[in-house]
XYZ file of N, CA and C in Angstrom:
684
model
N -0.857 3.302 -7.046
C -1.036 2.481 -5.871
C 0.306 1.963 -5.396
N 0.492 2.016 -4.074
C 1.718 1.483 -3.532
C 1.465 0.609 -2.321
N 0.275 0.149 -2.187
C -0.027 -0.577 -0.978
C -0.615 0.362 0.032
N -1.411 -0.185 0.949
C -2.175 0.692 1.819
C -1.368 1.130 3.034
N -1.428 2.410 3.373
C -0.872 2.953 4.605
C -1.883 3.949 5.141
N -1.797 4.270 6.453
C -2.617 5.390 6.879
C -1.881 6.254 7.869
N -2.317 7.509 7.895
C -1.796 8.515 8.799
C -2.957 9.040 9.618
N -2.728 9.285 10.889
C -3.743 9.931 11.711
C -3.340 11.381 11.888
N -4.240 12.277 11.544
C -3.932 13.701 11.601
C -4.811 14.393 12.626
N -4.247 15.357 13.313
C -5.072 16.211 14.169
C -6.009 17.017 13.280
N -7.168 17.335 13.827
C -8.096 18.105 13.016
C -7.759 19.587 13.022
N -6.735 19.976 13.779
C -6.344 21.387 13.781
C -4.830 21.545 13.898
N -4.077 20.556 13.429
C -2.641 20.668 13.583
C -1.900 19.612 12.794
N -0.603 19.416 13.093
C 0.210 18.454 12.337
C -0.175 17.026 12.638
N 0.384 16.102 11.878
C 0.079 14.688 12.057
C 0.421 14.245 13.472
N -0.452 13.429 14.055
C -0.218 12.909 15.391
C 0.735 11.728 15.357
N 0.479 10.782 14.477
C 1.424 9.680 14.306
C 1.166 9.026 12.968
N 2.120 8.203 12.538
C 1.996 7.497 11.263
C 2.135 6.014 11.530
N 1.223 5.242 10.984
C 1.255 3.786 11.151
C 1.354 3.150 9.783
N 2.521 2.582 9.451
C 2.705 1.912 8.170
C 2.352 0.449 8.339
N 1.373 -0.022 7.572
C 0.990 -1.418 7.637
C 2.081 -2.308 7.099
N 2.091 -3.537 7.578
C 3.094 -4.508 7.152
C 2.938 -4.813 5.667
N 4.028 -4.741 4.949
C 4.050 -5.146 3.549
C 4.927 -6.382 3.501
N 4.320 -7.529 3.489
C 5.041 -8.768 3.703
C 5.593 -9.329 2.411
N 6.491 -10.324 2.564
C 7.082 -11.086 1.474
C 7.656 -10.150 0.401
N 7.206 -10.273 -0.847
C 7.821 -9.484 -1.920
C 7.530 -8.002 -1.776
N 6.506 -7.619 -1.005
C 6.235 -6.193 -0.827
C 7.319 -5.509 -0.011
N 8.147 -6.286 0.703
C 9.230 -5.666 1.461
C 10.165 -4.905 0.533
N 10.380 -5.427 -0.657
C 11.284 -4.771 -1.605
C 10.720 -3.449 -2.081
N 9.431 -3.415 -2.384
C 8.847 -2.160 -2.866
C 8.736 -1.149 -1.742
N 8.507 -1.623 -0.502
C 8.482 -0.698 0.627
C 9.849 -0.048 0.792
N 10.905 -0.850 0.634
C 12.260 -0.325 0.717
C 12.493 0.727 -0.354
N 12.038 0.445 -1.554
C 12.235 1.381 -2.665
C 11.443 2.656 -2.456
N 10.144 2.509 -2.178
C 9.268 3.677 -2.197
C 9.411 4.537 -0.957
N 9.638 3.912 0.199
C 9.639 4.691 1.432
C 11.034 4.993 1.955
N 12.037 4.237 1.523
C 13.401 4.545 1.929
C 14.122 5.323 0.838
N 13.924 4.921 -0.404
C 14.643 5.569 -1.502
C 13.967 6.841 -1.961
N 12.688 6.985 -1.684
C 11.972 8.183 -2.110
C 11.593 8.995 -0.891
N 11.627 10.305 -1.016
C 11.034 11.149 0.000
C 9.666 11.552 -0.498
N 8.864 12.081 0.399
C 7.517 12.470 -0.004
C 6.650 11.267 -0.263
N 6.918 10.132 0.414
C 6.105 8.938 0.226
C 4.682 9.246 0.685
N 3.732 9.014 -0.188
C 2.354 9.312 0.165
C 2.016 10.782 0.033
N 2.668 11.492 -0.863
C 2.431 12.931 -0.962
C 1.580 13.303 -2.162
N 0.929 12.312 -2.774
C 0.096 12.603 -3.935
C -1.105 13.433 -3.521
N -1.744 14.136 -4.455
C -2.880 14.979 -4.114
C -4.019 14.169 -3.514
N -4.635 14.713 -2.482
C -5.755 14.033 -1.843
C -6.955 14.020 -2.773
N -7.611 12.857 -2.839
C -8.743 12.723 -3.749
C -10.039 13.209 -3.105
N -10.003 13.473 -1.813
C -11.198 13.969 -1.159
C -12.236 12.899 -0.915
N -11.824 11.640 -0.854
C -12.763 10.562 -0.587
C -12.795 10.343 0.907
N -13.945 10.429 1.506
C -14.033 10.294 2.950
C -15.193 9.402 3.315
N -15.387 9.216 4.618
C -16.495 8.394 5.080
C -17.833 9.039 4.758
N -17.809 10.246 4.259
C -19.056 10.913 3.875
C -19.361 10.769 2.389
N -18.488 10.090 1.647
C -18.751 9.929 0.221
C -17.672 9.098 -0.434
N -17.971 7.856 -0.798
C -16.943 6.946 -1.294
C -16.820 6.990 -2.807
N -15.646 6.594 -3.281
C -15.377 6.450 -4.709
C -14.596 5.159 -4.880
N -14.911 4.371 -5.891
C -14.234 3.089 -6.089
C -12.768 3.310 -6.435
N -11.888 2.690 -5.661
C -10.462 2.750 -5.948
C -10.025 1.560 -6.780
N -10.753 0.472 -6.674
C -10.344 -0.758 -7.329
C -11.345 -1.105 -8.409
N -10.837 -1.363 -9.618
C -11.718 -1.624 -10.755
C -11.379 -2.936 -11.447
N -10.389 -3.654 -10.929
C -9.942 -4.879 -11.571
C -10.200 -6.084 -10.679
N -10.454 -7.223 -11.326
C -10.546 -8.499 -10.624
C -9.216 -9.214 -10.770
N -8.705 -9.755 -9.663
C -7.415 -10.440 -9.712
C -7.578 -11.877 -9.225
N -6.848 -12.782 -9.848
C -6.777 -14.172 -9.393
C -5.500 -14.333 -8.586
N -5.617 -14.979 -7.433
C -4.493 -15.078 -6.519
C -3.624 -16.295 -6.806
N -2.316 -16.089 -6.772
C -1.374 -17.198 -6.811
C -1.414 -17.909 -5.458
N -0.838 -19.096 -5.386
C -0.921 -19.889 -4.154
C -0.309 -19.154 -2.964
N 0.798 -18.462 -3.181
C 1.426 -17.724 -2.079
C 0.531 -16.589 -1.599
N -0.195 -15.961 -2.524
C -1.102 -14.879 -2.160
C -2.339 -15.417 -1.445
N -2.790 -16.605 -1.832
C -3.896 -17.247 -1.119
C -3.492 -17.572 0.314
N -2.262 -18.001 0.510
C -1.794 -18.288 1.871
C -1.802 -17.023 2.715
N -1.403 -15.923 2.124
C -1.450 -14.643 2.839
C -2.876 -14.303 3.246
N -3.809 -14.466 2.310
C -5.205 -14.145 2.580
C -5.756 -15.048 3.680
N -5.380 -16.307 3.664
C -5.822 -17.254 4.693
C -5.327 -16.813 6.072
N -4.091 -16.360 6.150
C -3.550 -15.880 7.421
C -4.317 -14.656 7.924
N -4.675 -13.772 7.007
C -5.445 -12.580 7.393
C -6.814 -12.987 7.923
N -7.471 -13.926 7.237
C -8.795 -14.373 7.670
C -8.726 -15.044 9.037
N -7.696 -15.846 9.262
C -7.552 -16.530 10.548
C -7.308 -15.538 11.677
N -6.648 -14.436 11.378
C -6.402 -13.412 12.395
C -7.638 -12.573 12.673
N -8.361 -12.211 11.618
C -9.497 -11.297 11.768
C -10.826 -12.004 11.993
N -10.913 -13.281 11.592
C -12.182 -14.033 11.629
C -13.276 -13.312 10.832
N -12.875 -12.665 9.755
C -13.802 -11.878 8.945
C -14.607 -12.769 8.006
N -15.934 -12.657 8.090
C -16.801 -13.411 7.178
C -16.643 -12.914 5.746
N -16.413 -11.610 5.590
C -16.237 -11.060 4.250
C -14.976 -11.628 3.593
N -13.901 -11.729 4.359
C -12.660 -12.275 3.807
C -12.813 -13.764 3.535
N -13.548 -14.468 4.385
C -13.806 -15.894 4.149
C -14.542 -16.093 2.829
N -15.482 -15.214 2.528
C -16.209 -15.298 1.252
C -15.273 -15.046 0.071
N -14.366 -14.093 0.227
C -13.416 -13.789 -0.844
C -12.560 -15.008 -1.160
N -12.216 -15.779 -0.136
C -11.307 -16.910 -0.297
C -11.925 -18.080 -1.059
N -13.229 -18.116 -1.189
C -13.898 -19.298 -1.728
C -13.497 -19.630 -3.158
N -13.232 -18.607 -3.975
C -12.942 -18.876 -5.388
C -11.531 -18.480 -5.812
N -10.697 -18.039 -4.857
C -9.331 -17.678 -5.206
C -9.220 -16.419 -6.034
N -10.269 -15.608 -6.004
C -10.322 -14.377 -6.796
C -10.742 -13.237 -5.881
N -10.139 -12.066 -6.068
C -10.613 -10.856 -5.395
C -11.178 -9.931 -6.460
N -12.456 -9.630 -6.350
C -13.085 -8.729 -7.312
C -12.999 -7.289 -6.823
N -13.181 -6.363 -7.751
C -13.203 -4.950 -7.383
C -14.323 -4.680 -6.390
N -15.474 -5.325 -6.585
C -16.603 -5.108 -5.685
C -16.278 -5.582 -4.276
N -15.586 -6.717 -4.170
C -15.214 -7.218 -2.844
C -14.268 -6.253 -2.139
N -13.309 -5.704 -2.868
C -12.407 -4.730 -2.262
C -13.154 -3.470 -1.856
N -14.056 -3.020 -2.708
C -14.811 -1.811 -2.385
C -15.733 -2.034 -1.193
N -16.283 -3.251 -1.062
C -17.119 -3.563 0.100
C -16.300 -3.539 1.385
N -15.083 -4.089 1.334
C -14.209 -4.054 2.506
C -13.826 -2.625 2.862
N -13.572 -1.820 1.839
C -13.224 -0.427 2.088
C -14.408 0.316 2.705
N -15.592 0.068 2.188
C -16.784 0.717 2.731
C -16.998 0.316 4.192
N -16.741 -0.943 4.510
C -16.868 -1.398 5.894
C -15.905 -0.626 6.798
N -14.680 -0.428 6.327
C -13.705 0.331 7.102
C -14.156 1.778 7.280
N -14.602 2.399 6.201
C -15.026 3.790 6.256
C -16.217 3.976 7.187
N -17.174 3.048 7.113
C -18.353 3.133 7.976
C -17.972 2.969 9.443
N -16.992 2.097 9.707
C -16.530 1.893 11.077
C -15.922 3.174 11.634
N -15.051 3.807 10.862
C -14.452 5.060 11.313
C -15.514 6.145 11.498
N -16.465 6.209 10.584
C -17.519 7.219 10.687
C -18.325 7.032 11.965
N -18.633 5.775 12.302
C -19.402 5.486 13.512
C -18.638 5.888 14.774
N -17.305 5.903 14.685
C -16.472 6.276 15.830
C -16.137 7.767 15.842
N -16.658 8.512 14.853
C -16.443 9.952 14.830
C -15.210 10.411 14.078
N -14.817 9.648 13.059
C -13.627 9.990 12.279
C -13.968 10.068 10.800
N -13.333 11.019 10.109
C -13.339 11.040 8.649
C -12.075 10.347 8.164
N -12.141 9.738 6.990
C -10.968 9.093 6.411
C -10.831 9.543 4.964
N -9.677 10.109 4.641
C -9.396 10.628 3.301
C -8.319 9.770 2.658
N -8.533 9.398 1.385
C -7.565 8.589 0.650
C -6.946 9.427 -0.459
N -5.614 9.338 -0.619
C -5.001 10.023 -1.745
C -4.733 9.030 -2.865
N -4.035 9.472 -3.907
C -3.908 8.670 -5.121
C -3.123 7.383 -4.944
N -2.266 7.285 -3.916
C -1.572 6.020 -3.700
C -2.201 5.235 -2.549
N -3.431 5.618 -2.184
C -4.224 4.967 -1.155
C -3.622 5.110 0.234
N -2.803 6.132 0.452
C -2.480 6.515 1.812
C -3.752 7.110 2.400
N -4.118 6.650 3.585
C -5.353 7.123 4.205
C -5.021 8.029 5.381
N -5.622 9.194 5.417
C -5.481 10.110 6.538
C -6.763 10.061 7.352
N -6.632 9.707 8.624
C -7.781 9.568 9.513
C -7.848 10.799 10.403
N -8.981 11.491 10.386
C -9.111 12.776 11.064
C -10.253 12.717 12.076
N -9.964 12.887 13.375
C -11.043 12.919 14.365
C -11.878 14.185 14.206
N -13.193 14.027 14.207
C -14.070 15.198 14.079
C -14.065 16.031 15.352
N -13.811 15.371 16.485
C -13.771 16.035 17.782
C -12.318 16.107 18.230
N -11.801 17.316 18.447
C -10.404 17.471 18.850
C -10.108 16.744 20.151
N -11.111 16.533 20.990
C -10.904 15.860 22.268
C -10.864 14.343 22.131
N -11.131 13.832 20.914
C -11.189 12.390 20.738
C -9.898 11.771 20.257
N -8.824 12.558 20.191
C -7.585 12.056 19.613
C -6.941 10.949 20.431
N -7.176 10.946 21.747
C -6.534 9.962 22.605
C -6.961 8.540 22.332
N -8.111 8.347 21.715
C -8.617 7.008 21.456
C -8.307 6.536 20.037
N -7.507 7.282 19.312
C -7.288 6.983 17.902
C -6.698 5.602 17.684
N -5.715 5.199 18.495
C -5.079 3.904 18.291
C -6.064 2.766 18.499
N -6.924 2.886 19.498
C -7.926 1.849 19.738
C -8.921 1.778 18.586
N -9.300 2.927 18.060
C -10.222 2.960 16.922
C -9.559 2.348 15.693
N -8.272 2.638 15.499
C -7.549 2.068 14.361
C -7.500 0.546 14.452
N -7.306 0.024 15.654
C -7.313 -1.437 15.818
C -8.675 -2.010 15.469
N -9.722 -1.333 15.901
C -11.076 -1.830 15.658
C -11.445 -1.753 14.182
N -11.148 -0.633 13.551
C -11.642 -0.381 12.195
C -10.676 -0.808 11.099
N -9.437 -1.027 11.457
C -8.454 -1.371 10.430
C -7.821 -2.724 10.703
N -7.029 -2.826 11.749
C -6.313 -4.072 12.037
C -7.267 -5.242 12.181
N -8.347 -5.066 12.922
C -9.257 -6.177 13.202
C -10.194 -6.501 12.044
N -10.301 -5.604 11.062
C -11.162 -5.870 9.906
C -10.379 -6.333 8.685
N -9.124 -5.947 8.594
C -8.244 -6.513 7.588
C -8.216 -5.847 6.230
N -8.885 -4.704 6.051
C -8.898 -4.092 4.722
C -7.488 -3.789 4.218
N -6.666 -3.199 5.084
C -5.323 -2.813 4.650
C -4.517 -4.019 4.196
N -4.568 -5.091 4.976
C -3.797 -6.286 4.625
C -4.332 -6.942 3.356
N -5.655 -6.998 3.217
C -6.232 -7.587 2.004
C -5.893 -6.722 0.796
N -5.906 -5.406 0.977
C -5.557 -4.540 -0.145
C -4.124 -4.791 -0.600
N -3.214 -5.015 0.348
C -1.826 -5.291 -0.032
C -1.719 -6.582 -0.836
N -2.512 -7.595 -0.475
C -2.539 -8.841 -1.251
C -3.118 -8.568 -2.637
N -4.203 -7.794 -2.689
C -4.844 -7.442 -3.961
C -3.865 -6.696 -4.871
N -3.201 -5.706 -4.299
C -2.259 -4.902 -5.075
C -1.117 -5.759 -5.597
N -0.618 -6.666 -4.756
C 0.486 -7.516 -5.188
C 0.042 -8.466 -6.293
N -1.194 -8.994 -6.192
C -1.710 -9.871 -7.248
C -1.910 -9.102 -8.547
N -2.257 -7.834 -8.436
C -2.470 -7.001 -9.619
C -1.149 -6.717 -10.331
N -0.137 -6.369 -9.574
C 1.139 -6.020 -10.206
C 2.018 -7.238 -10.474
N 1.728 -8.365 -9.797
C 2.576 -9.546 -9.922
C 1.716 -10.808 -9.936
N 0.895 -11.004 -10.959
C -0.075 -12.110 -10.973
C 0.549 -13.498 -10.931
N 1.782 -13.633 -11.368
C 2.436 -14.947 -11.380
C 3.380 -15.146 -10.205
N 3.309 -14.233 -9.236
C 4.143 -14.323 -8.028
C 5.625 -14.484 -8.377
N 6.096 -13.675 -9.294
C 7.506 -13.713 -9.688
C 8.380 -13.018 -8.644
N 9.669 -13.235 -8.725
C 10.632 -12.571 -7.853
C 10.727 -11.107 -8.295
N 10.147 -10.219 -7.490
C 10.070 -8.821 -7.905
C 11.389 -8.074 -7.740
N 12.264 -8.581 -6.887
C 13.589 -7.976 -6.814
C 14.319 -8.177 -8.136
N 14.269 -9.402 -8.662
C 14.886 -9.676 -9.963
C 14.232 -8.847 -11.060
N 12.902 -8.731 -10.999
C 12.185 -7.961 -12.018
C 12.570 -6.485 -11.962
N 12.723 -5.960 -10.745
C 13.115 -4.560 -10.588
C 14.514 -4.323 -11.150
N 15.426 -5.222 -10.824
C 16.797 -5.093 -11.335
C 16.811 -5.159 -12.858
N 16.038 -6.082 -13.435
C 15.995 -6.201 -14.891
C 15.415 -4.943 -15.522
N 14.416 -4.355 -14.879
C 13.827 -3.108 -15.370
C 14.863 -1.989 -15.361
N 15.646 -1.908 -14.295
C 16.699 -0.890 -14.224
C 17.718 -1.086 -15.345
N 18.076 -2.350 -15.603
C 19.032 -2.651 -16.671
C 18.441 -2.302 -18.035
N 17.193 -2.743 -18.269
C 16.549 -2.533 -19.570
C 16.392 -1.056 -19.907
N 16.268 -0.222 -18.880
C 16.081 1.209 -19.104
C 17.387 1.997 -19.022
N 18.508 1.280 -19.017
C 19.803 1.939 -19.058
C 20.183 2.677 -17.795
N 19.537 2.342 -16.674
C 19.811 3.030 -15.417
C 20.991 2.422 -14.676
N 21.284 1.163 -14.968
C 22.448 0.474 -14.412
C 23.012 -0.418 -15.516
N 24.227 -0.915 -15.329
C 24.779 -1.786 -16.367
C 24.361 -3.236 -16.131
N 24.705 -4.099 -17.068
C 24.225 -5.481 -17.048
C 24.813 -6.308 -15.915
N 25.859 -5.812 -15.280
C 26.468 -6.548 -14.169
C 25.808 -6.223 -12.830
N 24.824 -5.333 -12.837
C 24.168 -4.903 -11.594
C 23.527 -6.106 -10.912
N 23.830 -6.307 -9.640
C 23.423 -7.511 -8.918
C 22.398 -7.208 -7.831
N 21.883 -8.277 -7.238
C 20.956 -8.127 -6.118
C 21.633 -7.410 -4.958
N 22.887 -7.736 -4.701
C 23.626 -7.067 -3.627
C 23.771 -5.574 -3.916
N 24.020 -5.231 -5.189
C 24.103 -3.818 -5.578
C 22.771 -3.120 -5.321
N 21.686 -3.776 -5.723
C 20.348 -3.211 -5.553
C 20.030 -2.988 -4.078
N 20.305 -4.005 -3.253
C 19.997 -3.887 -1.826
C 20.822 -2.780 -1.178
N 22.093 -2.667 -1.581
C 22.950 -1.608 -1.034
C 22.450 -0.232 -1.460
N 22.182 -0.071 -2.754
C 21.802 1.247 -3.270
C 20.437 1.693 -2.769
N 19.463 0.771 -2.749
C 18.124 1.161 -2.308
C 18.113 1.478 -0.815
N 18.973 0.811 -0.048
C 19.058 1.085 1.392
C 19.782 2.398 1.674
N 20.882 2.627 0.967
C 21.740 3.779 1.254
C 21.466 4.994 0.380
N 20.516 4.855 -0.551
C 20.176 5.931 -1.478
C 21.398 6.338 -2.292
N 22.023 5.324 -2.869
C 23.174 5.527 -3.733
C 22.851 4.980 -5.116
N 23.797 5.112 -6.057
C 23.571 4.598 -7.401
C 22.323 5.212 -8.017
N 21.446 4.394 -8.618
C 20.236 4.945 -9.244
C 19.263 5.540 -8.235
N 19.453 5.239 -6.954
C 18.553 5.739 -5.917
C 19.051 7.022 -5.262
N 20.114 7.595 -5.803
C 20.600 8.872 -5.289
C 19.513 9.932 -5.463
N 19.113 10.616 -4.394
C 18.005 11.574 -4.510
C 18.376 12.806 -5.314
N 17.385 13.317 -6.016
C 17.548 14.572 -6.729
C 17.743 15.683 -5.692
N 18.758 16.541 -5.843
C 19.005 17.573 -4.830
C 17.877 18.581 -4.688
N 17.064 18.738 -5.729
C 15.977 19.713 -5.660
C 14.703 19.110 -5.088
N 14.350 17.907 -5.546
C 13.075 17.316 -5.129
C 13.214 16.321 -3.986
N 14.419 15.779 -3.800
C 14.600 14.748 -2.788
C 14.132 13.384 -3.236
N 13.563 13.301 -4.443
C 13.074 12.039 -4.973
C 14.075 11.413 -5.920
N 13.652 10.344 -6.575
C 14.531 9.666 -7.520
C 13.985 9.823 -8.932
N 14.782 9.400 -9.889
C 14.384 9.384 -11.292
C 13.020 8.714 -11.447
N 12.148 9.284 -12.288
C 10.806 8.727 -12.464
C 10.843 7.273 -12.908
N 11.793 6.933 -13.759
C 11.870 5.555 -14.238
C 12.324 4.610 -13.131
N 13.188 5.068 -12.240
C 13.586 4.260 -11.083
C 12.362 3.977 -10.219
N 11.559 5.002 -10.000
C 10.318 4.844 -9.236
C 9.416 3.806 -9.895
N 9.246 3.916 -11.211
C 8.380 2.989 -11.938
C 8.918 1.570 -11.876
N 10.226 1.406 -11.978
C 10.816 0.064 -11.910
C 10.556 -0.592 -10.559
N 10.478 0.190 -9.498
C 10.181 -0.381 -8.193
C 8.710 -0.652 -7.991
N 7.883 0.258 -8.469
C 6.442 0.124 -8.268
C 5.834 -0.898 -9.211
N 6.275 -0.893 -10.470
C 5.608 -1.702 -11.493
C 6.615 -2.245 -12.503
N 7.564 -3.073 -12.063
C 8.610 -3.532 -12.985
C 8.102 -4.404 -14.118
N 6.942 -5.038 -13.946
C 6.394 -5.915 -14.983
C 5.412 -5.198 -15.901
N 5.100 -3.942 -15.594
C 4.197 -3.162 -16.438
C 2.744 -3.565 -16.347
N 2.324 -4.133 -15.222
C 0.943 -4.599 -15.090
C -0.014 -3.558 -14.528
N 0.502 -2.431 -14.060
C -0.363 -1.412 -13.469
C -0.669 -0.288 -14.437
N -0.128 -0.334 -15.640
C -0.327 0.760 -16.594
C -1.746 0.770 -17.129
């Protein structure tokens, strides 16, 4: 899991456009790592989950830190979602609540004539069943995604899962790089920001795959080891 994103694909051709959802606060660091430092972001094998047959992606219950609760409150105020309001009552997001929100999104797309496929990092590909319906895709995305809030709530859920104590994940990532011998002990936040932005140092891409060292990837995605 790397946080929710979706792509809209033509049903008979290349991708029409890509819409990356906002990854706010500490997720900005992981977005920088995964999507700037790595190529092939979202290239995991498709799981074949669509609006015609769902599979649970979330199996854990997470308790939200105060900063994560504030994020959820902002999402609820924007979407006016009764489902999100219910989630907020106890400061906990259950797997069932996430799956219910996902099902609501999938049903919305299905009603508008779209299939939605999720891959292993929860990148969602939205495919219009009618080739002539592609022009309305952005409006449908606003209705079924932005206005319902699943993507934003999933990002809060994912962050609570990997960072339950709301720690500074930039510091955690740097410490992970140091602990695994990928950088020396003098490696600083400025070094990290420079290297992850410019794809230098530990973020130098492999000439064959275009990606980075597997451990570098893991340090960015899960520096605290909570997703294993």
